[in-house]
Coordinates of C-alpha atoms and ligand atoms in Angstrom, one line a residue:
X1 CA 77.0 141.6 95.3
X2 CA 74.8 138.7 95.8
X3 CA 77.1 134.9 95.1
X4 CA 76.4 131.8 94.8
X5 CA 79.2 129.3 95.4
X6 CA 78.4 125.7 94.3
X7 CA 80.5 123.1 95.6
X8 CA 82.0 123.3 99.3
X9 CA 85.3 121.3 98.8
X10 CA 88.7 123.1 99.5
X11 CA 88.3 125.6 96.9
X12 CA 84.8 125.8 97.3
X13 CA 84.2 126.3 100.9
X14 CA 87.4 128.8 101.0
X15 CA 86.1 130.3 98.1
X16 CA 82.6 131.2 99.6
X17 CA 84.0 131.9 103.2
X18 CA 86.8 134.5 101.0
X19 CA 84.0 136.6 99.1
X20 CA 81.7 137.1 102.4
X21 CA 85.2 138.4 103.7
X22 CA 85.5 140.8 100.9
X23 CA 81.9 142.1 101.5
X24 CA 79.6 140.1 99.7
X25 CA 76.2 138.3 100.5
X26 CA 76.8 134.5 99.6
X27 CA 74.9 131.7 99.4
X28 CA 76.8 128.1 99.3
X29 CA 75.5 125.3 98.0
X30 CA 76.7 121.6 98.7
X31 CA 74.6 118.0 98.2
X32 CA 76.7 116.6 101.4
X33 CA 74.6 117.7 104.2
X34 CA 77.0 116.7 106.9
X35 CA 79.2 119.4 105.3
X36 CA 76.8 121.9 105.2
X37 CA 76.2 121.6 108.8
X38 CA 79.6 121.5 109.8
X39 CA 80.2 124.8 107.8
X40 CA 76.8 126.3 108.9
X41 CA 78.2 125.9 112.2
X42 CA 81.6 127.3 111.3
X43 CA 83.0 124.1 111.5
X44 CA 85.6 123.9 109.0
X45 CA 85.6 120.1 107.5
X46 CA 89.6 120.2 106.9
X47 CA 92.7 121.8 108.5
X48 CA 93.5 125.1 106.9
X49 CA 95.1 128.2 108.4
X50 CA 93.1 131.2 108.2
X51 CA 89.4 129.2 107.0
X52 CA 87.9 129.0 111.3
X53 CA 88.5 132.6 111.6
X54 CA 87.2 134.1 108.6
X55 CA 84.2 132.2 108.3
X56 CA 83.1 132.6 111.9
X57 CA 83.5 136.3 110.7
X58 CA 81.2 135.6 107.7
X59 CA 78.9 133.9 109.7
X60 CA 78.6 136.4 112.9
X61 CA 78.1 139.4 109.8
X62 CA 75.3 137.3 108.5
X63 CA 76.7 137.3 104.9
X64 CA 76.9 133.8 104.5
X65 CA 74.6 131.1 104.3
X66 CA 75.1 127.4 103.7
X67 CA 72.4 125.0 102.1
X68 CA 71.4 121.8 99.8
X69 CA 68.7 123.4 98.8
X70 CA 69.8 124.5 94.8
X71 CA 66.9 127.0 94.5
X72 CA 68.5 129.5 97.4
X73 CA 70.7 130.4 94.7
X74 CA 67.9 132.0 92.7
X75 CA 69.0 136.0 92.6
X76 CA 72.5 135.8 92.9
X77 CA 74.3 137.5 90.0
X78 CA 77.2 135.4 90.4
X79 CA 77.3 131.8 90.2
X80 CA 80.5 130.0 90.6
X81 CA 81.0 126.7 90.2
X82 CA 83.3 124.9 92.5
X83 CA 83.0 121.2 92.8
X84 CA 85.9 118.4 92.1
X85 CA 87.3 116.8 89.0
X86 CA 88.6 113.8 90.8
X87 CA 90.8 111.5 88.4
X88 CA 89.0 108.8 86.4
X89 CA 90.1 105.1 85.8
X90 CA 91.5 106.2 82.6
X91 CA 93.6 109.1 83.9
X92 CA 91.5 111.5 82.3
X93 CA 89.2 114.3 84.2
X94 CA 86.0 112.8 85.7
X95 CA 83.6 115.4 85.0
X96 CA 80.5 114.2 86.4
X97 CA 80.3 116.3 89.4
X98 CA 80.7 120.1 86.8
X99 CA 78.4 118.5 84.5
X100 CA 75.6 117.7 87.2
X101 CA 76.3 121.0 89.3
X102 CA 75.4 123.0 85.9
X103 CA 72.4 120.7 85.2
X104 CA 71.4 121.5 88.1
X105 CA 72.4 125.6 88.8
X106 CA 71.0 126.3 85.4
X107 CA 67.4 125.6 86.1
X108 CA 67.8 128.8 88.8
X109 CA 70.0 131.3 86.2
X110 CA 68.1 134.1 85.4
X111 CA 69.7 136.6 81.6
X112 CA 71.9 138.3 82.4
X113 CA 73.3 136.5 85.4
X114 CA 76.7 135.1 85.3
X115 CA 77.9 131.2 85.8
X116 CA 81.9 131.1 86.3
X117 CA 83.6 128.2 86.6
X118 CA 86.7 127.8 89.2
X119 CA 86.8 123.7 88.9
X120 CA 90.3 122.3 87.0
X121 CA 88.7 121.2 83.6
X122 CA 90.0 119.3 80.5
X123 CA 90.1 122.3 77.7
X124 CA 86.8 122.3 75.7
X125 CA 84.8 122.0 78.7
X126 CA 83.8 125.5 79.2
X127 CA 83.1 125.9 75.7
X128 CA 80.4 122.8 75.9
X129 CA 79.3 124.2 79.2
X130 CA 78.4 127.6 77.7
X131 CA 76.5 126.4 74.6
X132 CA 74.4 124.3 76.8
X133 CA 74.1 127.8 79.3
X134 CA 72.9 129.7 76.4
X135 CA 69.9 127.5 75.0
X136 CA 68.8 126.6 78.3
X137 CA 68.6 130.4 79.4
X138 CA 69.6 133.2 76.8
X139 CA 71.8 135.9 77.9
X140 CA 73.2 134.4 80.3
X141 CA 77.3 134.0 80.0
X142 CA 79.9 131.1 81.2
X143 CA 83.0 132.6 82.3
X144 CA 85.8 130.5 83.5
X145 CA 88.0 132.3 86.0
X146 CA 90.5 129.5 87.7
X147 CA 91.8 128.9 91.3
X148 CA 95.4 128.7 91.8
X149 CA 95.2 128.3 95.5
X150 CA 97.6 126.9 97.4
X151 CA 96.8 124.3 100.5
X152 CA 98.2 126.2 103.7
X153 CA 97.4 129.2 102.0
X154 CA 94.1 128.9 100.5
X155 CA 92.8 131.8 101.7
X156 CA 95.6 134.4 101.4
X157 CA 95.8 132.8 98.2
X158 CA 91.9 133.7 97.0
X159 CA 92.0 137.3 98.3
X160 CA 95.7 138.4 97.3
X161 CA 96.2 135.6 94.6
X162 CA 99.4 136.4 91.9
X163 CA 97.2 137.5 89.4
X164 CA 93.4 137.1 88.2
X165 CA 92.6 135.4 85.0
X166 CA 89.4 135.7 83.7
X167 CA 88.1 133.8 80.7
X168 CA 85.1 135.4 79.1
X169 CA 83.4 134.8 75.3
X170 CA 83.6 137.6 73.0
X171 CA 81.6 140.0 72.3
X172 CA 79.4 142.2 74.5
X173 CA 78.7 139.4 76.7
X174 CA 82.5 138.9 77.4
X175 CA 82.8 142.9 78.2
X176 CA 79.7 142.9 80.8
X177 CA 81.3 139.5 82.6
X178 CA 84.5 141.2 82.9
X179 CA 82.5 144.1 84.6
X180 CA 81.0 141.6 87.0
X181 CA 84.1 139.9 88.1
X182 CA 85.7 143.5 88.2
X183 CA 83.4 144.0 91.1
X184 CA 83.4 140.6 92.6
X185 CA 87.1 141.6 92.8
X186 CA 87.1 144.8 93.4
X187 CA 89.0 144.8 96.6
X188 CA 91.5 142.5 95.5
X189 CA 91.4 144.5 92.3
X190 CA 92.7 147.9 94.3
X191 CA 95.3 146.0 95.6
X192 CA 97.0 146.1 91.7
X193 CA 96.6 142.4 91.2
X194 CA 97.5 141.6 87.7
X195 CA 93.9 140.7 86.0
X196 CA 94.2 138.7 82.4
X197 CA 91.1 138.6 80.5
X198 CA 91.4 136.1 77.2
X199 CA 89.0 133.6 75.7
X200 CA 87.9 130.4 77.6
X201 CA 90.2 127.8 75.9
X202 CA 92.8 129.9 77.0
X203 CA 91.7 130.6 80.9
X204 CA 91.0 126.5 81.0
X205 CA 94.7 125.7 79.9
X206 CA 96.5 128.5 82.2
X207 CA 95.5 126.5 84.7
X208 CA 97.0 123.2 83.9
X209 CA 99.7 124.2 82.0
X210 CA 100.9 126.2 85.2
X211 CA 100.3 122.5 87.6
X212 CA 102.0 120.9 85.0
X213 CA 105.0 123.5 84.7
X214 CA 105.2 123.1 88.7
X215 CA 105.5 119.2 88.7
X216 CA 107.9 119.6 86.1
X217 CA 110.2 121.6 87.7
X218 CA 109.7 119.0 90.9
X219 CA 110.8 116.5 88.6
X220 CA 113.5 118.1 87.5
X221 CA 115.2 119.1 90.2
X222 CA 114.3 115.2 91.4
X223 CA 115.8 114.2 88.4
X224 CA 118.9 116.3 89.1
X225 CA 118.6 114.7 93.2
X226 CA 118.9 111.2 91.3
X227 CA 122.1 112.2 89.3
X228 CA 123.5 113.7 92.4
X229 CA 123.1 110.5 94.2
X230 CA 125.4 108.6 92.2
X231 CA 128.0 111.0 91.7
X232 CA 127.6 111.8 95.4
X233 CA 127.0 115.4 94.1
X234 CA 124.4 117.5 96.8
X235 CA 121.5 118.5 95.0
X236 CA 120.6 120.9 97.4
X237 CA 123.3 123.2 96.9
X238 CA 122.9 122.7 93.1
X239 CA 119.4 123.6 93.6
X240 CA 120.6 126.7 95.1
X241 CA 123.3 127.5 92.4
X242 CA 121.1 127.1 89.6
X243 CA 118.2 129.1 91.5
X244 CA 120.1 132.5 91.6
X245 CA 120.0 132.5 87.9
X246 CA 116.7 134.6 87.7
X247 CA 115.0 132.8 84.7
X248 CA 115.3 129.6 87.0
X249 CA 114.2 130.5 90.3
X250 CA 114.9 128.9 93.3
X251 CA 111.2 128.4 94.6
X252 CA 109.7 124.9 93.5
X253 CA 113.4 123.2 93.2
X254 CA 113.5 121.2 97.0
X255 CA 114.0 117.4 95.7
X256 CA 112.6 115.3 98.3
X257 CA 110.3 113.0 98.0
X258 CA 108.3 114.7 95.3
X259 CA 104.6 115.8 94.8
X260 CA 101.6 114.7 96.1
X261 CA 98.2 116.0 96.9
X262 CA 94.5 116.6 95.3
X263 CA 96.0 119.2 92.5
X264 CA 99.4 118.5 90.9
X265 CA 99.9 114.4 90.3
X266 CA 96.0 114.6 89.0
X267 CA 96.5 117.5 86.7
X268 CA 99.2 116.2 84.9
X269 CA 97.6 112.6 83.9
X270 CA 94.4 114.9 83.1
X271 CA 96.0 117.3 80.9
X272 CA 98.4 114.2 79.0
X273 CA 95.0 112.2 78.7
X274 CA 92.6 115.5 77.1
X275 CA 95.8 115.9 74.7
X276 CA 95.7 112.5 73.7
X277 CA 91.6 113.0 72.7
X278 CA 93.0 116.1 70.9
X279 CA 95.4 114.0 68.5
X280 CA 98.3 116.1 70.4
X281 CA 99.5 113.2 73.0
X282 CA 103.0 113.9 72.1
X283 CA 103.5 117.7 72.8
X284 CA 102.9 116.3 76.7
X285 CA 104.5 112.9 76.2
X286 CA 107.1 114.3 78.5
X287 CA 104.7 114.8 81.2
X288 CA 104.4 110.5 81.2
X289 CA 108.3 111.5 82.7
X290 CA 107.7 113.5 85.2
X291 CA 105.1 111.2 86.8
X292 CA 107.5 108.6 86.5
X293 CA 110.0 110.3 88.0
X294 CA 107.6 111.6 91.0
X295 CA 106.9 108.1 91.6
X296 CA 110.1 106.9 91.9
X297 CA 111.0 108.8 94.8
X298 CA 108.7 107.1 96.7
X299 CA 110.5 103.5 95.8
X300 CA 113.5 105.1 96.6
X301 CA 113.1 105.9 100.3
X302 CA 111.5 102.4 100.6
X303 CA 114.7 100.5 99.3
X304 CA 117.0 103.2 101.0
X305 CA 114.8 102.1 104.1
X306 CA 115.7 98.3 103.5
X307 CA 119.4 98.8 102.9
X308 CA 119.4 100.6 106.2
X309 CA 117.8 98.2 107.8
X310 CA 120.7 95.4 106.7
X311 CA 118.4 94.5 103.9
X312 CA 115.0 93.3 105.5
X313 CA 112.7 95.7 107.0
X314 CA 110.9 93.1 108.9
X315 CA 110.0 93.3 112.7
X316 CA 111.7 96.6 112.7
X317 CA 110.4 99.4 114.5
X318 CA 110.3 102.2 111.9
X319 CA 109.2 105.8 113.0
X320 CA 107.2 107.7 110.5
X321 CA 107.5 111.6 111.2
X322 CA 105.0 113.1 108.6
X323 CA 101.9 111.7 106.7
X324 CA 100.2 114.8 105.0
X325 CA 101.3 115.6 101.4
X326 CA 102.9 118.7 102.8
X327 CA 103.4 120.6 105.7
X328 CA 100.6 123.0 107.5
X329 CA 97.9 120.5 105.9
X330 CA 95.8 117.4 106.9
X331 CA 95.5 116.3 103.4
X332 CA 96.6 113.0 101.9
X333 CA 95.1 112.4 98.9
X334 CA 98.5 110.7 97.0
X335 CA 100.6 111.9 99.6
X336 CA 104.4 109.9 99.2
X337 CA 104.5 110.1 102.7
X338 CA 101.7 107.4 103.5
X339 CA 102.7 105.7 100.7
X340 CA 105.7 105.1 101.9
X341 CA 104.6 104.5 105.3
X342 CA 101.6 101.8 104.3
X343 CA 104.8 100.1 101.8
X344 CA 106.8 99.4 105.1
X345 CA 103.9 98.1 106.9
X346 CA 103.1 95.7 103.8
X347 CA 106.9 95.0 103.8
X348 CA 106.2 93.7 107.9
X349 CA 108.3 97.1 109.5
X350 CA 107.0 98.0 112.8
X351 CA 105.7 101.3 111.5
X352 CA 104.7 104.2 114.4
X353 CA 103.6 107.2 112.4
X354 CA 102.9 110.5 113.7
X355 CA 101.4 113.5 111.6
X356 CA 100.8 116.9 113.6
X357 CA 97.0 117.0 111.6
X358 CA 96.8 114.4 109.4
X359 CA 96.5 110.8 111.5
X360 CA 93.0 111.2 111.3
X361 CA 92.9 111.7 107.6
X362 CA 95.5 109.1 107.0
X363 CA 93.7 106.3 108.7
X364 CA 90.8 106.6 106.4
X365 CA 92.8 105.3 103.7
X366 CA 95.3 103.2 105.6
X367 CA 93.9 101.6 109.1
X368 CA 96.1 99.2 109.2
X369 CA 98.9 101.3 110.2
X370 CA 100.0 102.1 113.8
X371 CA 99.0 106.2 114.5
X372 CA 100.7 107.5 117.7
X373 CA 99.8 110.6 119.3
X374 CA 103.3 112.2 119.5
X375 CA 106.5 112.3 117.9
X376 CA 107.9 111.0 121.3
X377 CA 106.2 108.6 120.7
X378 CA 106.9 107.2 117.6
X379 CA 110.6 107.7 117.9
X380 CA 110.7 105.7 121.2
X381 CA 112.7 102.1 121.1
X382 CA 113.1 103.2 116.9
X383 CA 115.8 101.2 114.7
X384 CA 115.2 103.6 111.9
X385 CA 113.9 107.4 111.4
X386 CA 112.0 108.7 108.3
X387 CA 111.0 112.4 108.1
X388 CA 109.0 112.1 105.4
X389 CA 106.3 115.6 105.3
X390 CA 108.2 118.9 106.5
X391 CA 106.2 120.0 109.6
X392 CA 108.3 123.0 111.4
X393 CA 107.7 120.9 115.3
X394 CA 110.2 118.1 112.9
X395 CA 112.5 120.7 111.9
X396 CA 113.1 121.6 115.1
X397 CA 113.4 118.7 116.9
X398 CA 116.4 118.4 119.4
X399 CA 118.6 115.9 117.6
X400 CA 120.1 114.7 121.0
X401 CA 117.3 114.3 122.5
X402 CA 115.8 112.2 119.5
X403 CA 119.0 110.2 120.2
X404 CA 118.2 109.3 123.9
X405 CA 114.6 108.0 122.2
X406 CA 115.5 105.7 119.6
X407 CA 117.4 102.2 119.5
X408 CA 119.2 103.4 116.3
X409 CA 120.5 106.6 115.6
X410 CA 119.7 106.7 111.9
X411 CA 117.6 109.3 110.0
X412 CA 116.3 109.4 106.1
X413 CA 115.4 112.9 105.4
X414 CA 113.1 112.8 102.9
X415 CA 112.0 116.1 102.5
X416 CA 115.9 117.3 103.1
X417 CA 114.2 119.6 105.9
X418 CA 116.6 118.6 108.9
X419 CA 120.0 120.7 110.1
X420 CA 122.6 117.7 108.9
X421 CA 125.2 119.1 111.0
X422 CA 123.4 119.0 114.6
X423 CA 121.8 115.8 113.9
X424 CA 125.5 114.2 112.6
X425 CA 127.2 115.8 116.2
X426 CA 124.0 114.4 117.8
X427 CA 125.1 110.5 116.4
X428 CA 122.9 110.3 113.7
X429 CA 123.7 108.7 110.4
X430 CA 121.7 110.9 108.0
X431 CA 120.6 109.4 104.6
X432 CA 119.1 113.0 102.7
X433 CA 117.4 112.8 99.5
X434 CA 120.4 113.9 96.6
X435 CA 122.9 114.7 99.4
Ligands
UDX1 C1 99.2 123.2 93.8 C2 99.6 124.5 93.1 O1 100.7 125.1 93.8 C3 98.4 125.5 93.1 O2 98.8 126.6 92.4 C4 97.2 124.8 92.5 O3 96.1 125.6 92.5 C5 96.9 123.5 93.2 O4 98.1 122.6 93.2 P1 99.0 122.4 96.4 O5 98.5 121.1 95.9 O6 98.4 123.0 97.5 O7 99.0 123.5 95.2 O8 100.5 122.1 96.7 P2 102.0 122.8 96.4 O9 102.4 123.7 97.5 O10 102.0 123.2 95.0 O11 102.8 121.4 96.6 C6 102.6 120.3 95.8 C7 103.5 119.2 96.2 O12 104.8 119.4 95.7 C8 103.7 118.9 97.7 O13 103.6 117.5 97.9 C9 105.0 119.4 98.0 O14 105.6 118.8 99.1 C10 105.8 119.2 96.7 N1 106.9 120.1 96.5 C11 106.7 121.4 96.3 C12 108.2 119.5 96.3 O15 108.4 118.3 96.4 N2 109.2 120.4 96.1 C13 109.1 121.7 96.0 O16 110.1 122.4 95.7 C14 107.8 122.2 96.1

């Protein structure tokens, strides 16, 4: 089938680079042209797993094809719309990006051809969206069909997601986009992947209800790690008691130092700030908790830093193991871990951080902090250890080794990733997070 992909962000350039993989003929569209070389060139503009290799494939089979130009996507039957809905000064959803990406598509939808949006929107957006569709070109539909990638795994996560949910109007309009996506997916489709079809309202809210059911249970189980510390309880093990019970679950419950990253802390402000517009603000009130909980964490390790540090972090040489908002990732966009490392450089630490992918990405934002090349590096002449993103090359980090590196042997685990035992035989004090 011939796509069009607008948007080439994460989900949008994974999404494009994905459906050339399953067999289609895609044209992606982006107004950054730096991007659209880089991807032209199969250049992928951020670190994840899987995305060099399968678009070098899409581009060596010629069924992928990157541009600015708008008007390329004329003749695609499929016309998904991927850009971001970064947060706004308010909290809520800024939509400027969706709204100008359909201004713009619709001009080159012709009946009968399909627009489907993948972006995270407020509920009610598709809805607007598709009445504006349908006088600007009759009989064509607005589908909403959301992404519920993972970073890391973006791409297993687009062609063997959990399940497919596919918002569609009513009607015969709703049964022939159902059709469409059924052979946009077809290969994943074979596969038995669950496939939901309800009405728009419905497909927007799966998609933040489920980020906001994830940071909740982060929350929670941060909640419990809170608890824990002051009873000198290990939340760990709780986590792991509680998780056999098969209505809880044990994936999702690692207390640490809580979520980060371009999805989750977003969403959650998003969705508490459309309910509030929709007179509902207090069926998500809660929500206002979990943040604040999220947060905390973050202030935690800082003050947990101080007190190890005899009370004043100053002039101490602090190594920073971890900067990306989780492992196997170079992104940092709210990342506790450069938060907490750019709060002990205000505080006047001697920060040396060291990130496996993310330096780059984490000077952007922070410059003024001290990026080393190695985690050698960082550790050497160090009166204080923080672990703060779980990368494996930490996990597996010699303990005595460490320990001939550092000045001090003492370790805050914030992402409760490290083998306690070896690192206490190995001299360490170990400070983990609800342990
Ligand atoms: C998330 C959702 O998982 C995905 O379905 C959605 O489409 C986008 O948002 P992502 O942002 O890639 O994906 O990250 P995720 O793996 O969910 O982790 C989010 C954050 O939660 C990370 O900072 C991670 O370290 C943290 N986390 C996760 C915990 O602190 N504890 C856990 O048990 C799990």
């Amino acid at each position: 089938m011939r796509i069009s992909v607008i948007g080439c962000g994460y989900l949008g350039a994974v999404h494009a680079a994905s459906m050339a993989k399953l067999g289609h003929e895609v044209v992606a569209v982006d107004v950054d042209p730096v991007k659209i070389e880089r991807l032209a060139a199969g250049d992928a503009p951020f670190f994840e797993p899987g995305l060099p290799e399968i678009l070098s494939e899409a581009i060596a089979s010629g069924r992928i094809r990157f541009t600015t130009d708008m008007s390329e996507v004329a003749g695609a039957r499929v016309h998904f719309v991927a850009v971001g809905t970064p947060q706004g000064p308010t909290g809520a959803a800024d939509l400027t990006y969706v709204d100008a990406a359909v201004a713009a598509l619709t001009q080159y939808v012709a009946p009968d051809e399909f627009v489907v949006g993948k972006s995270t929107v407020p509920v009610g957006t598709a809805a607007r969206l598709a009445a504006s569709l349908s006088e600007a070109v009759p009989g064509a539909t607005l589908v909403w069909n959301p992404e519920f990638l993972r970073e890391g795994f973006a791409v297993q996560d687009t062609i063997s997601p959990d399940r497919l949910v596919y918002g569609v109007p009513s009607g015969a309009a709703g049964e022939s986009a159902v059709a469409a996506l059924d052979e946009v997916y077809a290969t994943t489709l074979a596969e038995g992947t669950p496939r939901l079809v309800v009405d728009l309202a419905t497909a927007e809210l799966v998609k933040v209800s489920a980020n906001a059911f994830l940071a909740t249970k982060i929350s929670f189980i941060n909640a419990m790690a809170e608890i824990a510390e002051v009873v000198g309880a290990d939340v760990t093990a709780l986590a792991d008691a509680i998780g056999h019970d098969a209505r809880i679950g044990r994936k999702f419950l690692n207390a640490g130092l809580g979520f980060g990253g371009g999805c989750l802390p977003k969403d959650i402000r998003a969705f508490q700030a459309r309910a509030t517009e929709l007179g509902v603000g207090e069926s998500l009130a809660f929500l206002a908790d979990v943040d604040a909980i999220n947060l905390r964490r973050r202030a935690h390790v800082v003050t947990l830093a101080e007190e190890l540090l005899d009370g004043d972090v100053t002039g101490k040489r602090v190594a920073v193991l971890g900067l990306a908002f989780k492992p196997n990732s170079d992104d940092v966009r709210d990342s506790p871990a450069l938060d907490i490392t750019a709060r002990l450089h205000e505080l006047g630490a001697l920060v040396s951080a060291y990130d496996p992918e993310a330096n780059g990405t984490a000077a952007r934002i922070h410059p003024e902090v001290h990026y080393v090349d190695s985690a050698d590096e960082a550790l050497r002449g160090a009166d204080l250890v923080l672990v703060l993103t779980e990368w494996n090359a930490f996990r597996q980090l010699d303990p005595v080794a460490v320990a001939g590196l550092v000045q001090n042997p003492v370790v805050i685990d914030g992402r409760n990733c490290l083998d306690r035992d070896a690192w206490t035989a190995a001299g360490f004090t170990v400070r983990g997070m609800g342990r």
